[in-house]
Short mmCIF file of C-alpha atoms and ligand atoms in Angstrom, two decimals:
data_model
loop_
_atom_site.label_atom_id
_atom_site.label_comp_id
_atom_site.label_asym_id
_atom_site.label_seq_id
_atom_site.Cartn_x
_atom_site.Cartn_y
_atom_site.Cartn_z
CA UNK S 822 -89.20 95.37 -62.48
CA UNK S 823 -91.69 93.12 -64.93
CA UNK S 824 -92.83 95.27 -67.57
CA UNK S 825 -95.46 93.65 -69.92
CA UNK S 826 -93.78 92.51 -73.52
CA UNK S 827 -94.08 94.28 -76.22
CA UNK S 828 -95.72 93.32 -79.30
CA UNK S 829 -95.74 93.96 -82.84
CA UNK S 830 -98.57 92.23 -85.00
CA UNK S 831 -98.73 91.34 -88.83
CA UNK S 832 -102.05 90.89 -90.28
CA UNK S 833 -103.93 90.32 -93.74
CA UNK S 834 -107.35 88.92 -92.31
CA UNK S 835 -110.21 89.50 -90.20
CA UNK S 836 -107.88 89.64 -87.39
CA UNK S 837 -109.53 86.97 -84.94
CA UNK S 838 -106.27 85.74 -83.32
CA UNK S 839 -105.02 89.24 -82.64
CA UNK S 840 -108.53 89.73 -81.15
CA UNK S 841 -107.69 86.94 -79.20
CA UNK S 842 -104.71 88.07 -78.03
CA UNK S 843 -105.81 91.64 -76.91
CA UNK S 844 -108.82 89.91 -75.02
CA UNK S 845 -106.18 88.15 -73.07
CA UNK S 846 -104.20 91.09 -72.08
CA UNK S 847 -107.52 92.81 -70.88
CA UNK S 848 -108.56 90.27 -68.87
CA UNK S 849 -105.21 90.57 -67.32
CA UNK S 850 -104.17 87.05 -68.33
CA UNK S 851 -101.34 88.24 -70.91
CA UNK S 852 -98.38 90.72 -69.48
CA UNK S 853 -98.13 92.19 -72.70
CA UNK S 854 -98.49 95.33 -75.16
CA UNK S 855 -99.81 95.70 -78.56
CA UNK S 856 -97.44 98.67 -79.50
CA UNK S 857 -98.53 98.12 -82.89
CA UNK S 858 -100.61 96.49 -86.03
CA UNK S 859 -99.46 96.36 -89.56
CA UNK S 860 -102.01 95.27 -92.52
CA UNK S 861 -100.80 94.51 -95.88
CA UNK S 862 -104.38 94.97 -96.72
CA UNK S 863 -106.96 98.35 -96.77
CA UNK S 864 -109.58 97.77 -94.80
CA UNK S 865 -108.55 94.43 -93.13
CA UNK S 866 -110.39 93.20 -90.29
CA UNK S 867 -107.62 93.20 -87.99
CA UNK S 868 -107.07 96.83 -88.70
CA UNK S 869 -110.79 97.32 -87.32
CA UNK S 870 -110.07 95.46 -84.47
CA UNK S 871 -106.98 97.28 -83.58
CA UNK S 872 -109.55 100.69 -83.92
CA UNK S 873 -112.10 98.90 -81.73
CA UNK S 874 -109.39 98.85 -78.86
CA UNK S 875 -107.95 101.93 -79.72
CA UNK S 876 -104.02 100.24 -80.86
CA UNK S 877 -102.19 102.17 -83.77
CA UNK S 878 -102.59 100.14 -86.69
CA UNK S 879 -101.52 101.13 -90.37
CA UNK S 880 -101.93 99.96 -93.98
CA UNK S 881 -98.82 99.56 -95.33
CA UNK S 882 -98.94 99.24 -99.44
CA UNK S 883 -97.49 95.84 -100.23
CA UNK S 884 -95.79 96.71 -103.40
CA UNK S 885 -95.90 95.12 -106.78
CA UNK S 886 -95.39 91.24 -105.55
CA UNK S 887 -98.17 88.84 -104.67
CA UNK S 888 -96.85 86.84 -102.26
CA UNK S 889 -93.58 88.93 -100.74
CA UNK S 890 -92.96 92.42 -99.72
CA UNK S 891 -90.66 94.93 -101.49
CA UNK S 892 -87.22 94.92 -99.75
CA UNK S 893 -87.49 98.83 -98.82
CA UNK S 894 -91.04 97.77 -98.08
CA UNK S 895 -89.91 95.27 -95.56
CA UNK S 896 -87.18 98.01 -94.16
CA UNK S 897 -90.07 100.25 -93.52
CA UNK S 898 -92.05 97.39 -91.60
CA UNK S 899 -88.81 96.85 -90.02
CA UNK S 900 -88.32 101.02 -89.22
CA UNK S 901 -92.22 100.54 -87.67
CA UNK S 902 -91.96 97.94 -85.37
CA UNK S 903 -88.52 99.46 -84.40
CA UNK S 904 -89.88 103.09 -83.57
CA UNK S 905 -92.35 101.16 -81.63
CA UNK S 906 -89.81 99.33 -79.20
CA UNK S 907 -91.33 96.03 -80.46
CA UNK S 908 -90.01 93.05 -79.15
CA UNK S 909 -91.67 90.19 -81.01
CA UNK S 910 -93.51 90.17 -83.67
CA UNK S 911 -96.43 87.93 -84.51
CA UNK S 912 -97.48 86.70 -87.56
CA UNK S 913 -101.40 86.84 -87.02
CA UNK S 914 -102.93 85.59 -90.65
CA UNK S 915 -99.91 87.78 -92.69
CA UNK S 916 -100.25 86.26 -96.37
CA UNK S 917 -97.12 87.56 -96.92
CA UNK S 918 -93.76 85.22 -96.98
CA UNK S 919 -91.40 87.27 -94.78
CA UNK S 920 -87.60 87.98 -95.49
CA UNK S 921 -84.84 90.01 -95.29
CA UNK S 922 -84.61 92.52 -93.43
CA UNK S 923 -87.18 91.62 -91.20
CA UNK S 924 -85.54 88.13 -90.38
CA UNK S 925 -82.08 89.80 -89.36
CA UNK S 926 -83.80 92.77 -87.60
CA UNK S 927 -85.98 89.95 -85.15
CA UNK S 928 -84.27 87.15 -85.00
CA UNK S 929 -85.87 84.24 -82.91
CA UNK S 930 -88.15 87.31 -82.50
CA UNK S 931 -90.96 86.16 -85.33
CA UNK S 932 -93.62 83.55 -84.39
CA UNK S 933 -96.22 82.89 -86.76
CA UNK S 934 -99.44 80.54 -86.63
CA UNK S 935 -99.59 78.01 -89.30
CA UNK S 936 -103.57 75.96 -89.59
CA UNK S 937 -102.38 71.92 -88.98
CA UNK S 938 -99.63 70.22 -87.06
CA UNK S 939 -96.73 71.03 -88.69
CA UNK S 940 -94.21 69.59 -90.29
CA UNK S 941 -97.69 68.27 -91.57
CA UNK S 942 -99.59 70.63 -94.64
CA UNK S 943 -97.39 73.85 -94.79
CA UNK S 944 -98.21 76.42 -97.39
CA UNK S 945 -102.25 77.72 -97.88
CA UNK S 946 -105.59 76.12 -96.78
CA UNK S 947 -103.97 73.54 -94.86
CA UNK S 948 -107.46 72.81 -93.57
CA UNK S 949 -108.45 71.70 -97.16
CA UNK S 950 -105.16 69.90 -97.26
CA UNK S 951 -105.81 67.77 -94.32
CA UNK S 952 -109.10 67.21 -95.27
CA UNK S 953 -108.23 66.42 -98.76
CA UNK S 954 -105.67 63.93 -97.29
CA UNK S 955 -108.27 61.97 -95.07
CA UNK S 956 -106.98 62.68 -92.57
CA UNK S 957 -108.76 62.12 -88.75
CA UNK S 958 -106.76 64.47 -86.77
CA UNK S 959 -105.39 68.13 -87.49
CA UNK S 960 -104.49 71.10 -85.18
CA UNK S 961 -102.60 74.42 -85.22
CA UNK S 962 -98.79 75.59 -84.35
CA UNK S 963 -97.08 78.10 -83.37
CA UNK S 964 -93.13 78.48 -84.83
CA UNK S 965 -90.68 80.88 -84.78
CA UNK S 966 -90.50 82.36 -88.49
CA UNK S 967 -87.20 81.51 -90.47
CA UNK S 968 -86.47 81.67 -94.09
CA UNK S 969 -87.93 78.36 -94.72
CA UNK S 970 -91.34 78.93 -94.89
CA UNK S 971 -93.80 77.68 -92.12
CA UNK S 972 -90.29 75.48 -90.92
CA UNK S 973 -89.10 76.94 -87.45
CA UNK S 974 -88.35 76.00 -84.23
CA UNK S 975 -92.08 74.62 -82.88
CA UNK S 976 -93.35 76.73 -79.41
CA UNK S 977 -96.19 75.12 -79.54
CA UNK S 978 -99.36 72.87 -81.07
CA UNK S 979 -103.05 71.82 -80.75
CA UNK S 980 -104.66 68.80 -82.11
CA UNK S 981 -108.20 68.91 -83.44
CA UNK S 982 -110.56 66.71 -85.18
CA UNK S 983 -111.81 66.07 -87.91
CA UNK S 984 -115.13 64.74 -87.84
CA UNK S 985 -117.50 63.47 -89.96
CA UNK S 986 -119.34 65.88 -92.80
CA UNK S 987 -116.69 68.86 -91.96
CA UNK S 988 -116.70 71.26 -94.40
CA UNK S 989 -113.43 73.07 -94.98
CA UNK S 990 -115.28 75.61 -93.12
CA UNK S 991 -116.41 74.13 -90.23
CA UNK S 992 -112.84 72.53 -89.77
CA UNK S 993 -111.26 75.51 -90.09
CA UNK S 994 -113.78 77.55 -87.19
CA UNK S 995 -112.76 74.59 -85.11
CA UNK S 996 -109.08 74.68 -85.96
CA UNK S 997 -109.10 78.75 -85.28
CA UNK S 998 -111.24 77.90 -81.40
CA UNK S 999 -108.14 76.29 -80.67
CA UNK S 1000 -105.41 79.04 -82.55
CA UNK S 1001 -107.01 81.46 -80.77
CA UNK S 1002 -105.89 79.71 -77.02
CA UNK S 1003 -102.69 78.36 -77.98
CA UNK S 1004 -101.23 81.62 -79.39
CA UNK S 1005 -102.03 83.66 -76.29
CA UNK S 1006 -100.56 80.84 -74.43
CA UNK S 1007 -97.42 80.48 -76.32
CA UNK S 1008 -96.95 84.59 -76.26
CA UNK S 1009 -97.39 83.93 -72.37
CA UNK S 1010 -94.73 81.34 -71.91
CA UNK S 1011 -92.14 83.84 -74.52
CA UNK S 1012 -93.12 87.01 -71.81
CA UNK S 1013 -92.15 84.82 -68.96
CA UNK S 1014 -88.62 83.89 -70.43
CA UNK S 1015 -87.78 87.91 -71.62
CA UNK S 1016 -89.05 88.45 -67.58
CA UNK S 1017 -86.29 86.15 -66.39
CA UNK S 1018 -83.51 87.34 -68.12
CA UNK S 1019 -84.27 91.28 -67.66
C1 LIG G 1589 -105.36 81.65 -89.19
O1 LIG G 1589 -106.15 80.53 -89.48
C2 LIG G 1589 -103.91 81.29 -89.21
O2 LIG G 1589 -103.65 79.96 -88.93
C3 LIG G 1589 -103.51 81.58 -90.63
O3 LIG G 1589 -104.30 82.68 -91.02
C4 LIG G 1589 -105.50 82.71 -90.26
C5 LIG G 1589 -105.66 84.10 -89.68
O4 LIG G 1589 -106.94 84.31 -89.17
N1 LIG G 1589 -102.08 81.81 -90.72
P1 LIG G 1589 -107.31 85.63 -88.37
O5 LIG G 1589 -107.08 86.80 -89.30
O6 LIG G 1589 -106.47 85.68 -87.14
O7 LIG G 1589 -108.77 85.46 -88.05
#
């Protein structure tokens, strides 16, 4: 019998792709399940968006690093999404390089959303990056998460323009318009593979 995926969601930021996300599965367009929503940051948006529809989020502490987790941080992340049956985790705006022993506990189970066409501007802002490059064309992608950081298998990508007098603003609302269909669609297409082999 299909039973909707479940889903485990990493988040530093105001949480619009996760928004996204949940939308889709109330409309009925997504056969998924938000099981759970971990913030690396108090407060975050995305941990008032998983109040507004009433999904268990939590604030985990991040320890003392800026830009990685703790190790026994990570294994309680790992413990989290575990006790809550998660199946894949998504990377939603997580600021946070993941590794071990997240990587071993999901693997090919980790997709995270990366602002431009990658292999194209990895690491922050990519907006400004493509901007700052000239550039007349960036996008978004979707990748599975491996040590590398934004590297990964690519499930998925979305050009969009760049047009004249964008701000790094304005290019990045228009970049996160388009994040905000391809995820759901790429979470879609992952469902419909765990559906044929269960
Ligand atoms: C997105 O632009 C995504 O590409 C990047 O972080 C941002 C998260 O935004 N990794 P939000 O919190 O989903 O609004």
């Amino acid at each position: 019998m299909k039973r909707p995926l479940r889903l485990g969601v990493l988040g530093s930021g105001k949480g619009s792709n996760f928004r996204a996300i949940v939308e889709k599965i109330v409309d009925g367009q997504l056969d998924a399940e938000v099981r759970i929503v971990i913030s690396d940051v108090d407060n975050s948006g995305i941990l008032k968006v998983a109040r507004d529809f009433k999904i268990p989020g939590l604030y985990v502490c991040p320890g003392r690093f800026r830009t990685r987790l703790e190790p026994e941080i990570e294994e309680n992340i790992v413990r989290l999404l575990q006790e809550a049956q998660v199946e894949l985790v998504i990377l939603a705006g997580f600021m946070r390089i993941v590794k071990q022993p997240l990587l071993s506990a999901f693997p090919r189970r980790i997709i995270n959303i990366h602002p431009s066409l990658l292999p194209k501007f990895p690491g922050l802002e990519a907006w400004k990056q493509a901007l700052a490059a000239g550039e007349r064309v960036t996008g978004c992608t979707v990748h599975y998460v491996e040590a590398a950081v934004d590297a990964g298998e690519i499930l998925g990508a979305k050009t969009v323009p760049i047009l004249l007098g964008d701000t790094p603003e304005s290019l990045h609302a228009r970049i996160q318009q388009s994040e905000h269909v391809l995820v759901p669609a790429v979470i879609a297409e992952i469902a419909e593979r765990f559906h044929r082999r269960a």
